[in-house]
Structures are given as C-alpha cells and as structure tokens.
Coordinates of C-alpha atoms and ligand atoms in Angstrom, one line a residue:
M12 CA -33.1 -83.0 11.9
R13 CA -35.4 -80.6 10.2
L14 CA -33.7 -78.5 8.1
F15 CA -33.9 -75.3 9.3
H16 CA -33.6 -75.3 12.7
N17 CA -31.0 -73.4 14.0
A18 CA -28.6 -74.6 14.2
K19 CA -25.7 -54.4 -15.3
A20 CA -27.4 -53.3 -15.6
S21 CA -29.2 -53.8 -18.8
A22 CA -32.9 -52.0 -18.7
S23 CA -35.4 -54.7 -19.0
G24 CA -38.2 -55.2 -19.9
L25 CA -40.2 -57.4 -18.2
A26 CA -42.7 -59.8 -20.5
L27 CA -46.0 -60.1 -18.1
V28 CA -47.7 -63.1 -18.1
A29 CA -51.4 -63.8 -17.3
L30 CA -51.8 -66.5 -15.7
V31 CA -53.6 -69.1 -17.9
S32 CA -54.1 -72.4 -16.4
V33 CA -55.2 -75.3 -17.9
S34 CA -56.4 -79.0 -16.2
A35 CA -54.6 -81.8 -17.3
G36 CA -56.3 -84.8 -16.3
F37 CA -54.9 -88.2 -16.5
L38 CA -57.8 -89.9 -16.8
E39 CA -58.6 -88.8 -20.0
A40 CA -54.9 -89.4 -21.6
T41 CA -54.5 -92.5 -24.1
P42 CA -51.8 -94.5 -22.9
A43 CA -47.9 -93.1 -23.7
Y44 CA -46.9 -97.2 -24.4
A45 CA -47.3 -96.2 -28.3
K46 CA -45.8 -93.5 -29.6
P47 CA -45.6 -92.3 -33.5
P48 CA -42.3 -92.4 -34.5
A49 CA -40.9 -89.2 -34.0
K50 CA -39.4 -87.0 -37.4
A51 CA -35.7 -87.4 -37.5
Q52 CA -34.1 -83.8 -36.0
P53 CA -30.5 -82.3 -36.7
A54 CA -28.7 -82.2 -32.9
V55 CA -28.5 -78.2 -32.5
L56 CA -25.4 -79.2 -29.5
T57 CA -22.7 -81.0 -29.2
A58 CA -23.9 -83.3 -26.8
S59 CA -26.6 -83.7 -24.1
A60 CA -26.2 -82.8 -20.6
I61 CA -27.4 -83.8 -17.4
A62 CA -26.5 -82.2 -13.9
V63 CA -28.9 -84.9 -11.1
A64 CA -28.4 -85.3 -7.2
D65 CA -27.0 -88.7 -7.7
K66 CA -24.8 -91.1 -9.6
Y67 CA -27.7 -93.6 -10.0
S68 CA -30.4 -91.4 -11.7
A69 CA -26.8 -89.7 -13.7
D70 CA -26.5 -93.7 -15.1
A71 CA -30.9 -93.5 -15.7
A72 CA -30.6 -90.1 -17.9
E73 CA -27.3 -91.0 -20.1
Q74 CA -28.7 -95.2 -20.3
I75 CA -32.6 -92.9 -22.1
L76 CA -30.3 -90.2 -23.8
K77 CA -28.8 -93.4 -25.6
E78 CA -31.7 -94.8 -26.3
G79 CA -32.9 -92.2 -28.2
G80 CA -34.8 -90.5 -25.8
N81 CA -34.7 -86.2 -24.7
A82 CA -34.3 -84.0 -22.2
V83 CA -38.2 -84.9 -20.9
D84 CA -37.5 -89.1 -21.5
A85 CA -34.5 -88.5 -19.2
A86 CA -36.3 -85.9 -16.9
V87 CA -39.0 -88.4 -16.5
A88 CA -36.2 -91.9 -15.6
I89 CA -34.4 -89.5 -12.9
A90 CA -37.6 -88.4 -11.3
F91 CA -38.5 -91.7 -10.9
T92 CA -35.1 -93.0 -10.3
L93 CA -34.6 -91.0 -7.5
A94 CA -37.9 -92.2 -6.1
V95 CA -36.0 -95.3 -5.3
T96 CA -32.4 -94.3 -4.3
Y97 CA -32.9 -90.7 -3.5
P98 CA -36.1 -92.0 -0.8
E99 CA -35.3 -88.2 1.2
A100 CA -36.3 -86.0 -0.9
G101 CA -36.5 -88.2 -4.7
N102 CA -40.1 -88.8 -4.3
I103 CA -43.4 -90.6 -6.0
G104 CA -45.0 -89.1 -2.4
G105 CA -44.7 -85.4 -2.8
G106 CA -45.3 -82.8 -5.6
G107 CA -42.8 -80.0 -7.8
F108 CA -42.6 -78.2 -10.3
M109 CA -41.3 -78.6 -14.1
T110 CA -40.2 -75.9 -16.0
L111 CA -39.4 -76.6 -20.3
Y112 CA -37.9 -75.8 -22.3
V113 CA -38.9 -77.7 -26.1
D114 CA -38.7 -77.4 -30.0
G115 CA -37.8 -73.1 -28.4
K116 CA -40.9 -72.9 -26.3
P117 CA -41.3 -72.5 -22.6
Y118 CA -44.0 -75.0 -21.0
F119 CA -44.6 -75.1 -16.9
L120 CA -46.4 -78.3 -15.4
D121 CA -47.8 -77.4 -12.1
Y122 CA -47.6 -81.1 -10.3
R123 CA -47.6 -79.4 -6.2
E124 CA -49.6 -81.2 -3.8
R125 CA -53.1 -80.5 -2.9
A126 CA -54.8 -80.4 0.8
P127 CA -57.5 -83.1 0.5
L128 CA -60.6 -82.4 0.8
A129 CA -61.0 -82.3 4.4
A130 CA -58.7 -79.7 5.3
T131 CA -59.8 -77.1 7.2
K132 CA -58.6 -73.5 7.8
N133 CA -57.7 -73.3 11.0
M134 CA -56.4 -78.1 10.9
Y135 CA -52.6 -77.1 13.4
L136 CA -54.3 -75.2 15.8
D137 CA -55.0 -75.7 19.4
D138 CA -58.5 -74.5 21.1
K139 CA -56.3 -71.7 22.1
G140 CA -56.0 -71.3 18.8
E141 CA -51.6 -71.8 19.3
V142 CA -50.2 -73.7 16.4
I143 CA -49.6 -77.6 17.7
K144 CA -46.3 -78.0 17.6
G145 CA -44.7 -80.3 14.9
M146 CA -48.3 -81.4 13.9
S147 CA -47.7 -80.1 9.6
L148 CA -44.2 -81.6 9.3
F149 CA -44.4 -84.9 11.0
G150 CA -47.3 -88.4 10.2
Y151 CA -50.5 -88.9 8.7
R152 CA -51.6 -85.4 9.5
A153 CA -49.2 -83.4 7.8
V154 CA -50.0 -85.3 4.7
G155 CA -50.4 -83.4 1.1
V156 CA -52.7 -85.4 -2.1
P157 CA -49.7 -86.5 -4.7
G158 CA -48.8 -84.6 -7.5
T159 CA -45.7 -86.4 -8.7
V160 CA -46.2 -89.4 -11.1
D161 CA -49.0 -87.0 -12.8
G162 CA -47.1 -85.0 -13.2
M163 CA -44.4 -87.1 -15.6
W164 CA -47.5 -88.7 -16.8
Q165 CA -48.7 -85.1 -18.3
A166 CA -44.9 -84.5 -19.5
Q167 CA -43.9 -87.5 -21.0
R168 CA -47.0 -88.0 -22.6
R169 CA -47.3 -84.3 -24.1
F170 CA -43.5 -84.4 -24.8
G171 CA -41.5 -87.5 -24.7
K172 CA -40.5 -89.6 -27.9
L173 CA -39.8 -92.6 -26.0
K174 CA -42.2 -94.8 -24.3
W175 CA -43.1 -94.5 -21.2
K176 CA -42.7 -98.2 -20.0
Q177 CA -38.9 -97.5 -21.3
V178 CA -38.2 -94.4 -19.0
L179 CA -39.9 -96.9 -16.1
A180 CA -36.7 -99.1 -16.2
P181 CA -34.4 -97.6 -14.5
A182 CA -36.2 -97.1 -11.7
I183 CA -37.6 -100.2 -11.0
H184 CA -34.6 -101.8 -11.8
Y185 CA -32.8 -100.3 -8.8
A186 CA -35.8 -100.9 -6.5
R187 CA -35.6 -104.4 -6.8
D188 CA -32.8 -105.6 -7.5
G189 CA -31.7 -102.8 -4.9
F190 CA -28.5 -100.0 -4.8
E191 CA -25.4 -99.7 -2.6
V192 CA -26.3 -96.8 -0.1
S193 CA -23.8 -94.0 0.1
Q194 CA -23.0 -92.2 4.2
Q195 CA -24.9 -89.1 3.4
L196 CA -28.3 -91.4 3.1
Q197 CA -27.5 -93.4 6.0
D198 CA -27.2 -90.1 7.8
R199 CA -30.3 -88.5 6.7
R200 CA -31.6 -91.8 7.2
D201 CA -30.7 -91.7 10.9
E202 CA -31.7 -87.8 12.2
A203 CA -35.2 -88.1 10.5
A204 CA -35.9 -91.0 12.3
K205 CA -35.2 -88.9 15.3
D206 CA -38.4 -87.0 14.8
F207 CA -40.3 -90.1 13.8
A208 CA -40.1 -92.2 16.3
G209 CA -43.1 -93.8 18.1
K210 CA -44.8 -91.2 15.8
T211 CA -44.7 -93.0 12.1
N212 CA -44.0 -96.1 10.5
F213 CA -40.7 -95.2 9.0
D214 CA -37.7 -97.8 10.5
T215 CA -40.2 -100.8 9.1
Y216 CA -39.1 -99.2 5.9
F217 CA -35.9 -97.4 6.0
G218 CA -34.7 -99.4 9.6
N219 CA -32.1 -101.2 7.9
L220 CA -31.4 -98.9 5.6
K221 CA -27.5 -98.8 5.8
Q222 CA -23.7 -97.8 4.2
G223 CA -22.4 -99.7 2.3
V224 CA -25.2 -102.2 2.4
N225 CA -27.2 -103.2 -1.1
F226 CA -30.6 -101.5 0.2
K227 CA -33.7 -103.1 -2.0
Q228 CA -37.5 -102.1 -1.7
A229 CA -39.6 -105.1 -3.6
D230 CA -43.2 -103.3 -2.4
L231 CA -42.2 -100.2 -3.9
A232 CA -40.6 -102.4 -7.5
A233 CA -44.0 -103.9 -7.3
V234 CA -45.6 -100.2 -7.5
L235 CA -43.6 -98.9 -9.9
T236 CA -44.3 -101.7 -12.0
R237 CA -48.3 -101.4 -11.5
I238 CA -47.8 -97.3 -13.2
S239 CA -45.6 -98.8 -15.6
D240 CA -47.8 -100.9 -17.1
Q241 CA -51.3 -98.9 -16.3
G242 CA -50.0 -95.7 -16.4
A243 CA -50.7 -92.8 -13.3
K244 CA -53.7 -94.4 -13.0
D245 CA -52.5 -97.2 -10.5
F246 CA -51.3 -94.6 -8.8
Y247 CA -54.7 -92.5 -8.8
R248 CA -57.4 -95.0 -8.9
G249 CA -55.7 -98.4 -9.4
K250 CA -54.3 -101.0 -6.6
T251 CA -51.3 -98.6 -5.4
A252 CA -55.1 -95.7 -4.6
D253 CA -56.7 -98.4 -2.8
L254 CA -53.1 -98.9 -0.9
I255 CA -52.8 -95.7 0.3
A256 CA -55.9 -94.6 1.2
A257 CA -56.2 -97.5 3.2
S258 CA -53.2 -96.8 5.2
M259 CA -54.6 -93.4 5.6
R260 CA -57.6 -94.7 7.2
G261 CA -57.9 -93.7 11.0
H262 CA -54.4 -91.5 11.1
G263 CA -54.7 -89.0 8.0
L264 CA -57.4 -87.1 6.2
M265 CA -56.0 -88.3 2.8
T266 CA -59.2 -90.4 0.8
K267 CA -59.6 -92.3 -2.5
A268 CA -61.1 -89.2 -3.8
D269 CA -58.9 -87.1 -2.9
L270 CA -56.5 -88.8 -5.4
Q271 CA -58.7 -88.9 -7.8
Q272 CA -59.5 -86.1 -8.2
Y273 CA -55.7 -84.7 -8.1
K274 CA -55.0 -82.2 -11.3
A275 CA -51.2 -81.3 -12.0
V276 CA -51.5 -78.3 -14.1
W277 CA -49.9 -77.1 -17.3
R278 CA -49.6 -72.8 -15.9
Q279 CA -47.9 -69.9 -18.2
P280 CA -44.1 -69.7 -16.3
I281 CA -43.1 -66.1 -15.2
Q282 CA -41.0 -64.9 -17.8
A283 CA -38.2 -62.0 -17.1
D284 CA -36.2 -59.8 -19.9
W285 CA -33.2 -59.5 -17.6
N286 CA -29.3 -58.3 -18.6
G287 CA -29.7 -59.6 -22.2
Y288 CA -31.6 -62.9 -21.0
R289 CA -35.2 -64.2 -21.3
V290 CA -35.6 -65.7 -17.5
Y291 CA -38.4 -68.7 -17.4
T292 CA -39.2 -69.7 -14.0
A293 CA -42.2 -70.9 -11.4
P294 CA -45.0 -68.8 -11.1
P295 CA -47.7 -69.5 -8.3
P296 CA -48.2 -71.2 -6.4
S297 CA -44.6 -70.5 -6.1
S298 CA -42.8 -67.9 -4.7
G299 CA -39.5 -67.8 -5.9
G300 CA -40.2 -67.7 -9.2
I301 CA -41.5 -63.3 -8.2
G302 CA -39.1 -63.3 -6.0
L303 CA -36.0 -64.5 -8.4
V304 CA -37.5 -61.7 -10.9
Q305 CA -37.5 -59.1 -8.3
L306 CA -33.9 -59.9 -6.8
L307 CA -32.3 -60.2 -10.2
K308 CA -33.7 -56.1 -10.9
M309 CA -33.4 -54.8 -7.9
K310 CA -29.7 -55.7 -8.5
A311 CA -29.3 -53.9 -11.9
D312 CA -31.3 -51.2 -10.8
I313 CA -28.7 -50.1 -7.4
A314 CA -26.4 -51.1 -10.3
P315 CA -24.1 -48.0 -9.5
D316 CA -24.2 -48.6 -5.3
F317 CA -22.3 -52.1 -6.4
K318 CA -19.4 -51.1 -8.7
D319 CA -16.0 -51.8 -6.7
V320 CA -17.7 -54.0 -4.0
T321 CA -16.8 -57.6 -4.2
L322 CA -18.4 -60.8 -4.1
N323 CA -19.5 -61.9 -0.7
S324 CA -17.3 -58.9 0.9
P325 CA -19.2 -56.6 4.1
Q326 CA -21.3 -54.6 1.7
Y327 CA -22.0 -57.0 -1.1
V328 CA -23.8 -58.7 1.9
H329 CA -25.5 -56.2 3.4
L330 CA -26.8 -54.5 0.1
I331 CA -28.5 -58.0 -1.0
A332 CA -29.8 -58.2 2.2
E333 CA -32.0 -54.8 1.5
I334 CA -32.4 -56.7 -1.8
E335 CA -34.0 -59.7 -0.1
K336 CA -36.3 -58.0 2.8
R337 CA -38.8 -56.0 0.4
V338 CA -38.9 -59.3 -1.6
F339 CA -39.8 -61.5 1.1
A340 CA -41.6 -59.0 2.6
D341 CA -44.3 -59.5 -0.4
R342 CA -44.2 -62.6 0.4
A343 CA -45.7 -63.3 3.2
Q344 CA -48.5 -61.0 1.9
Y345 CA -49.5 -61.5 -1.4
L346 CA -48.2 -64.9 -3.2
G347 CA -50.2 -68.4 -2.4
D348 CA -52.6 -70.6 -5.0
P349 CA -53.2 -68.7 -8.1
D350 CA -56.7 -70.6 -8.3
F351 CA -57.9 -69.5 -5.0
Y352 CA -56.1 -65.9 -4.7
K353 CA -55.2 -63.7 -6.8
V354 CA -52.0 -63.1 -7.0
P355 CA -51.5 -59.3 -8.4
I356 CA -48.0 -61.4 -10.0
A357 CA -48.4 -58.4 -13.0
Q358 CA -48.1 -55.6 -10.4
L359 CA -45.0 -58.3 -8.2
T360 CA -43.1 -58.2 -11.1
D361 CA -43.9 -55.0 -12.9
D362 CA -40.2 -52.6 -14.4
A363 CA -41.7 -49.6 -12.2
Y364 CA -42.5 -51.0 -8.5
I365 CA -39.6 -52.9 -8.5
A366 CA -37.4 -50.0 -9.3
K367 CA -39.4 -47.8 -6.6
R368 CA -39.1 -50.7 -3.8
A369 CA -34.9 -51.3 -5.5
G370 CA -35.4 -47.2 -4.8
E371 CA -35.7 -47.6 -0.9
V372 CA -32.3 -49.4 0.0
N373 CA -29.6 -47.6 2.0
P374 CA -26.4 -48.0 0.8
N375 CA -24.9 -47.6 4.1
A376 CA -26.8 -49.6 7.1
P377 CA -29.9 -52.0 7.3
S378 CA -32.9 -50.8 6.8
D379 CA -35.8 -50.8 10.2
T380 CA -37.1 -54.2 9.6
K381 CA -40.6 -53.4 10.5
S382 CA -40.2 -50.4 8.7
I383 CA -39.9 -52.8 6.1
Q384 CA -44.2 -53.6 4.2
A385 CA -45.2 -55.6 1.5
G386 CA -45.1 -52.4 -1.4
L387 CA -47.7 -52.6 -3.3
G388 CA -50.4 -50.6 -0.5
T389 CA -52.7 -51.6 2.1
S390 CA -55.9 -52.5 -0.5
M391 CA -54.7 -55.6 -1.7
P392 CA -57.4 -57.9 0.5
E393 CA -56.0 -60.1 2.7
K394 CA -58.5 -62.6 2.0
A395 CA -59.7 -63.8 -1.4
E396 CA -36.4 -81.9 0.7
T397 CA -37.0 -81.4 -2.6
T398 CA -34.2 -81.8 -4.5
H399 CA -33.0 -80.8 -8.3
F400 CA -31.8 -82.1 -11.9
S401 CA -31.5 -80.0 -14.7
V402 CA -31.2 -81.6 -17.9
I403 CA -30.3 -80.5 -21.7
D404 CA -30.0 -82.8 -24.6
K405 CA -28.2 -82.1 -27.6
W406 CA -31.4 -81.0 -29.9
G407 CA -31.3 -78.0 -27.4
N408 CA -34.7 -79.1 -25.2
A409 CA -34.4 -78.5 -21.9
V410 CA -36.3 -80.0 -18.8
S411 CA -35.3 -78.3 -14.9
N412 CA -36.9 -79.8 -12.3
T413 CA -37.9 -78.7 -8.8
Y414 CA -39.6 -81.8 -6.6
T415 CA -40.2 -83.0 -2.6
I416 CA -41.8 -83.8 0.1
N417 CA -40.6 -81.0 2.3
G418 CA -38.3 -82.5 5.0
Y419 CA -36.0 -85.5 4.3
F420 CA -38.3 -88.4 3.9
G421 CA -40.8 -86.1 4.7
S422 CA -43.8 -87.0 6.9
G423 CA -42.3 -90.0 8.2
V424 CA -45.0 -91.8 7.1
V425 CA -44.7 -94.5 4.7
A426 CA -47.9 -95.4 3.2
D427 CA -48.2 -99.6 4.0
R428 CA -47.4 -102.4 1.6
T429 CA -46.0 -100.1 -1.4
G430 CA -42.8 -98.2 0.4
I431 CA -44.5 -94.7 -0.4
V432 CA -43.0 -92.3 2.3
L433 CA -45.3 -89.4 2.2
N434 CA -45.0 -85.6 2.1
D435 CA -45.3 -82.9 4.9
E436 CA -45.5 -80.2 2.0
M437 CA -48.8 -79.2 4.6
D438 CA -46.6 -77.8 6.8
D439 CA -46.1 -75.0 3.2
F440 CA -48.9 -73.5 4.7
S441 CA -49.8 -70.3 6.2
A442 CA -51.0 -72.4 9.6
K443 CA -51.7 -69.2 11.1
P444 CA -51.0 -65.5 9.7
G445 CA -48.3 -64.5 11.0
V446 CA -46.5 -67.6 12.7
A447 CA -43.2 -69.5 11.0
N448 CA -43.3 -72.9 9.4
M449 CA -39.7 -75.2 8.9
F450 CA -38.3 -71.8 7.0
G451 CA -38.7 -69.7 9.3
V452 CA -41.4 -68.2 6.4
V453 CA -44.6 -66.2 7.6
G454 CA -47.7 -65.6 5.4
S455 CA -50.8 -64.7 5.1
D456 CA -54.3 -65.5 4.5
A457 CA -53.6 -65.7 0.4
N458 CA -51.2 -69.3 1.7
S459 CA -54.3 -70.1 4.3
I460 CA -55.4 -73.6 4.1
E461 CA -58.5 -74.6 2.0
P462 CA -59.2 -78.5 0.4
K463 CA -58.0 -78.6 -2.9
K464 CA -55.9 -75.4 -1.9
R465 CA -51.5 -75.8 -2.9
P466 CA -49.8 -75.0 -0.5
L467 CA -47.1 -71.4 -1.5
S468 CA -43.5 -73.5 -2.2
S469 CA -40.2 -71.5 -3.3
M470 CA -39.1 -74.4 -5.9
S471 CA -37.7 -72.6 -8.6
P472 CA -36.6 -74.9 -11.6
T473 CA -35.6 -71.7 -14.0
I474 CA -34.2 -72.0 -17.9
L475 CA -32.4 -68.6 -19.4
T476 CA -32.6 -68.3 -22.6
K477 CA -30.4 -66.0 -25.5
D478 CA -31.9 -65.7 -28.8
G479 CA -33.8 -68.5 -28.4
K480 CA -31.5 -71.1 -27.0
V481 CA -31.7 -72.2 -24.0
S482 CA -28.4 -70.9 -21.3
L483 CA -29.2 -71.7 -18.7
V484 CA -30.5 -74.8 -16.8
I485 CA -30.9 -74.2 -12.9
G486 CA -32.3 -74.9 -9.3
T487 CA -32.2 -76.0 -5.7
P488 CA -33.9 -77.7 -3.1
G489 CA -33.4 -75.5 0.5
G490 CA -37.0 -74.5 1.2
S491 CA -36.9 -69.9 1.3
R492 CA -33.3 -69.8 0.7
I493 CA -33.9 -71.7 -3.1
F494 CA -34.6 -68.0 -5.1
T495 CA -31.8 -66.6 -2.7
S496 CA -29.1 -69.5 -3.9
I497 CA -30.3 -69.6 -7.4
F498 CA -30.1 -65.9 -7.5
Q499 CA -26.4 -65.8 -5.8
V500 CA -25.3 -68.9 -9.0
I501 CA -26.7 -66.3 -11.3
N502 CA -24.9 -63.1 -10.2
N503 CA -21.6 -65.1 -10.0
I504 CA -22.1 -66.5 -13.0
Y505 CA -22.9 -63.4 -15.5
D506 CA -21.9 -60.3 -12.8
F507 CA -18.4 -62.0 -11.9
N508 CA -17.9 -64.3 -14.9
M509 CA -17.4 -66.9 -12.8
P510 CA -16.4 -70.3 -14.1
L511 CA -20.1 -72.5 -13.6
Q512 CA -18.5 -75.0 -11.4
E513 CA -17.1 -71.8 -8.9
A514 CA -20.0 -70.2 -9.2
V515 CA -21.7 -73.4 -7.9
G516 CA -19.5 -73.6 -5.5
A517 CA -19.1 -70.2 -4.0
M518 CA -20.4 -69.4 -0.4
R519 CA -24.2 -68.8 0.0
F520 CA -25.8 -66.5 2.9
H521 CA -29.1 -66.0 3.2
H522 CA -31.6 -63.3 4.6
Q523 CA -35.6 -63.4 4.7
L524 CA -35.9 -60.0 6.7
L525 CA -37.4 -62.1 9.5
P526 CA -35.6 -62.8 12.1
P527 CA -34.9 -59.5 12.3
N528 CA -31.7 -58.2 10.5
T529 CA -30.2 -62.2 11.0
I530 CA -28.2 -63.0 8.3
F531 CA -27.6 -67.2 8.2
W532 CA -24.3 -68.8 7.2
E533 CA -24.4 -72.2 5.4
P534 CA -21.5 -75.2 6.8
Y535 CA -20.1 -75.9 3.8
K536 CA -18.4 -72.7 3.9
P537 CA -19.2 -70.7 7.4
I538 CA -19.0 -66.6 7.0
E539 CA -16.3 -66.4 10.3
G540 CA -13.2 -64.4 11.1
E541 CA -12.9 -60.9 9.6
L542 CA -16.2 -61.6 7.4
A543 CA -17.4 -62.1 10.4
K544 CA -17.1 -59.4 12.4
Q545 CA -17.2 -56.8 9.9
I546 CA -21.0 -58.3 8.8
E547 CA -21.6 -57.8 12.1
A548 CA -20.4 -54.3 12.5
K549 CA -22.7 -52.9 9.8
G550 CA -25.5 -54.0 12.4
Y551 CA -26.5 -57.9 11.9
M552 CA -26.3 -60.8 13.6
L553 CA -25.0 -63.9 12.4
K554 CA -26.5 -67.5 12.8
G555 CA -25.2 -71.1 11.7
Q556 CA -28.0 -73.0 9.5
D557 CA -27.3 -76.4 9.0
F558 CA -28.5 -76.5 5.3
S559 CA -26.0 -75.5 2.4
G560 CA -28.6 -76.0 -0.9
D561 CA -27.4 -78.8 -3.3
I562 CA -27.9 -76.5 -7.1
Q563 CA -27.4 -78.6 -10.5
A564 CA -26.7 -76.5 -13.3
I565 CA -25.7 -76.9 -16.6
K566 CA -24.6 -73.9 -18.8
V567 CA -24.7 -73.7 -22.8
N568 CA -21.7 -71.9 -24.2
G569 CA -21.3 -71.6 -28.0
D570 CA -22.7 -75.0 -29.6
T571 CA -21.1 -77.1 -26.1
P572 CA -23.2 -77.6 -22.7
E573 CA -21.2 -78.0 -19.4
A574 CA -22.8 -79.1 -16.4
A575 CA -22.2 -78.5 -12.2
A576 CA -23.9 -81.0 -9.5
D577 CA -23.4 -78.8 -6.0
P578 CA -20.0 -79.6 -3.9
R579 CA -22.4 -79.4 -1.2
G580 CA -24.5 -82.6 -1.7
R581 CA -23.7 -86.0 -3.8
G582 CA -24.8 -84.7 -7.1
V583 CA -23.4 -85.8 -9.9
T584 CA -22.7 -84.6 -14.1
R585 CA -22.2 -85.9 -17.2
V586 CA -22.1 -84.8 -20.6
I587 CA -23.3 -87.1 -23.0
Q588 CA -22.3 -87.9 -26.9
Ligands
DON24 O1 -42.1 -75.9 -1.6 C1 -40.9 -75.5 -1.0 O2 -40.4 -74.7 -1.1 C2 -40.8 -76.7 -0.1 N1 -41.1 -77.3 0.4 C3 -39.0 -76.7 0.1 C4 -38.5 -77.9 0.6 C5 -37.1 -77.8 0.2 O3 -35.9 -77.4 -0.2 C6 -36.2 -78.4 1.3 N2 -35.0 -78.8 1.2 N3 -34.0 -78.6 1.6

C-alpha cells in the first residue's frame, strides 16, 4: 500500500527570520557520557506530558522523565524506541525535524536525509524523459542518506541532562527482548510487503512479524548497542556505516562517503505572531511551516467570510479549500532545500503578501484552478511514513518531533546484518517538474535532485507559545496533508474552542490545488450523505484517501499540561508527575 494512492482575526505581525544554518558535525562532538550535574531548576508545571505513537515509546519516555531527564532526553528515547517498536515509520534509517523550546528559547534541528553524492537530476527518468514508475519509492535507488542518528545525537548532546547510554537503554531492551506486535502494525506490514515483493529483502527481516507475537530484532539490538557505546560515529563512520555501505554496493547509490559527510543542521525556525500566540514551526527544507503560517494568516485575514460559518460545513470546506489552493501554488514553485535554492521565506510569510492572496479568495465558488499561480510573480528564478511525538517537561521545555522513512517501511530495503529499515525519501524530490510524487504534489527546479540536497518535506513539528510559555505542542504524519491537518486542529482548538481530544478527533479534509477542485476525505470520518452532496453542489469532486493523519498534541492550561493522541492511530498519552 502506498499511503495516498486512491483510494479573529488579530492583526498579526510576522517576525521575519533570516535563515541561518549552522553546521553541527558529530565528529567534533564531545561524547555526551559525562555531563556536568545540571543545576536544580524549579518546576513551572504541575507535571510533564507526552503524546506518542505507541505504548512502548510512552513507557520509555516515562522511565526517562522519572530518572530526571528533560523533554529532550525523553524525545531521544522515544525516537530510538519507535525505531524498534514502530518500524513502519519510527526509524534510524530515515530523517526528520525537531522544533524545540528550551529555557524560553526556540530552536530547530534539521536532520532530513540528503541525496547521495552519486545522485543526478534525471536519475528516475527513462530514455524518453518519462518518470520510471516506482523507482523512487521501492528498493535501493530510492534511499536518501539517513539523518536520524546524527539528529538525536546533536539534540541530546546540546540539551539533554542524562547520559546518552541512559536514553538508548529502552530501545535496546525492546530490540533484544522483543515487544508484542499490534494488529495495526501487522496490517501495515502485510500491505507494504505486497509492494516490496521480489524487489527487496524486506521479508527476511519482517516476514515473521505477526499480531500478538513477541518480535525480537537481534541485529538492530547490536546496532543500537554500538550507537549507545560509541555515539553517532558508529552509524556514520564505524561498523554500522560499513554494513550499510556493503548492503548498498551494487544496488543503490549511497556509499560510506555519503554517511561520513552527513550533517544535521541547526536552523532558525519559522516564527509568526498569530491570534495572540507565537508560532514556531519548520523552515525549509520543509514546506510545512511556511504553509501553516500562510493558512493561519489567510484565514484570519478573511475572518468576516467565516462569520457564522459552522465547522466542517460545506461553506467551511469551500473557504478552506480556497485558501489551500493558494498555499499549494506557492509550495510547488518556490520551496526546496535552502542550502541549494534561495527560498523567498520573508516574502512568502509577509503579512501584506498573505493579505493580498487572501483578498483573491472567492467566497462564492471555487476559483478556477488554472488561474491560481504562485503569487510572487514571475521574477523568481526557476533555477537557482512518518510519525510525530510531542513532549513537555515540568520545567516548561518542549519538543515537537516529526521523523520519517516516507512510505510505511520506507524503501523496503533493510541494510543486511543491521535490521535498519532504509527510507524512500528520494520520492520527495521532484523527479520531473510538474509530475506528481506519492502525495500527488508537484514541484519545480527548487526541488530538483542534486547531490547532498535535501528533498522538500511537509513535516511541520510546531510549538505555540503565549507570553514566552509553551501553550501547544503539535504535529502529525501525512505527507502533504501534514500542515493542512495541523491547521484544522489549531482552528478547532482556538477558533471553535473545542476540548483538545475532540479537536484532534474531529473530521478532517484536504485540498492541494491539484487535482483540480478535489476534496480528499478520510476513512476515519468520511464525508458522505447530505454533506457530500452539498460540497459537490459547490463544484467540488470528493475523493477518499486511505490515511487520516496521526496527530499527537499537548496543550498547557495554566500550569497543567493535557495530552491527546489521535484516535486514528495507536498513540498513547501520559501525564507524569
Ligand atoms: O517529508 C515528508 O513530507 C514526507 N516524506 C512525509 C511522509 C509521511 O508523512 C508519511 N505518512 N503518512
């Protein structure tokens, strides 16, 4: 199965932030084994809280917080645990983004995969220049250079309180001693296995994964133990690097040089003032943060059009689709890796620009798709499965983390003798301008393939603060549905005053400019009956998709956190005293 085959507006001042990249190589890193004892800090919240994708990672986080760890320690423990117990999306063979709020300051860590050195712009095209179906999705050539281990190493080394070995311990336990497989995991395995059959070694590692049975991963336990002993350098230059490179030889592009040169990057998060809150979210190479800010602000700009419009009514769906049309037109044109392409972040998030776009929304009927162009004018040069978790600790530090191997079980390739599932993130590049990827989104040269470049993402780990204190920690998987889903849940919470769990569980829908005037609905709460008829009568086509997102959110009420896991997934929340 691929995930998406068919199946008040306050006057808001936006803080424009120059994109500053700071390389943070693990090679210079002092091992994080010996941290100076942290100064005792007073707690500012009544408890810590987590919203995570499964119960094993919840147990891991609870253990780490009870051992005195902070939100970053817990996040790193969750990430490694999910690589074991949520292998369809949790990973060390992929990459992601972490938005942090630590000691009252925002940070953003980009540990997205990069294209291998041997990658070329037309690597997925045939002699006639057509995209070769499936090549960027399944098998060895779909794999980007993984960033998760360096990302976790950088985050824990910079902000963690506990020893590195301590945060790795739960993951090693689950890999060595096993965990009980859920029905959802088995179903996802069975679906993915159909795509990989005959193309990869997926079944060698995951053929025995069955609901109710204890699943052990000895090779992965050995890898995690080496990473625990040696830090990230085992993965990028040590025995694990050798094993990954050996697996790829003769099949894929990634080499040991790719691993050696990989670096996670600290960047400035996108920051915006909205509705009395400050929004911190993902900058490029994600499109999601810019998309989310545009959505929130455009909706605020046309608040009068939303007056008396009820949540998820046909008119609500129409107005949101109108806004989304414009956001996705910009996404396709201007977004890519900022280290390779000058993304016009300031212009795209400028209040006057967004207000102009909002002014073009037609409240009565769908705007003609062809008339919706990227909004900055033609002067811009053309060249130039996932899981989320949210954590807050009692000291008020928060981590919002989304990471991915793209489709469930990534490329289906498991690096031999490691148990590491390798990603298919190369599909997030634009293989050919105008040709859609797995999520149906198109791109331009801004997102063309180049060695060491990061493919454009939609992942949007987000934190909202008020008066310098964390108010909301939120994110989800879902490819191009990620930031439209987060947007809807934020509307539910702040515009419709819904309780958190209800806001997360409410119906969601999606529109992304292409296919024209198409509203995607989700299996969890389908659009059907009278509602469907009325939306169609407005000029839209309805289309089912087979995935609904998996929001993990924490909201702070006064000094007390509450957490909500999406009822669509197998997520778990805990509030930990
Ligand atoms: O980076 C991205 O936007 C995608 N690779 C995320 C994939 C995803 O969310 C799959 N989950 N359902």
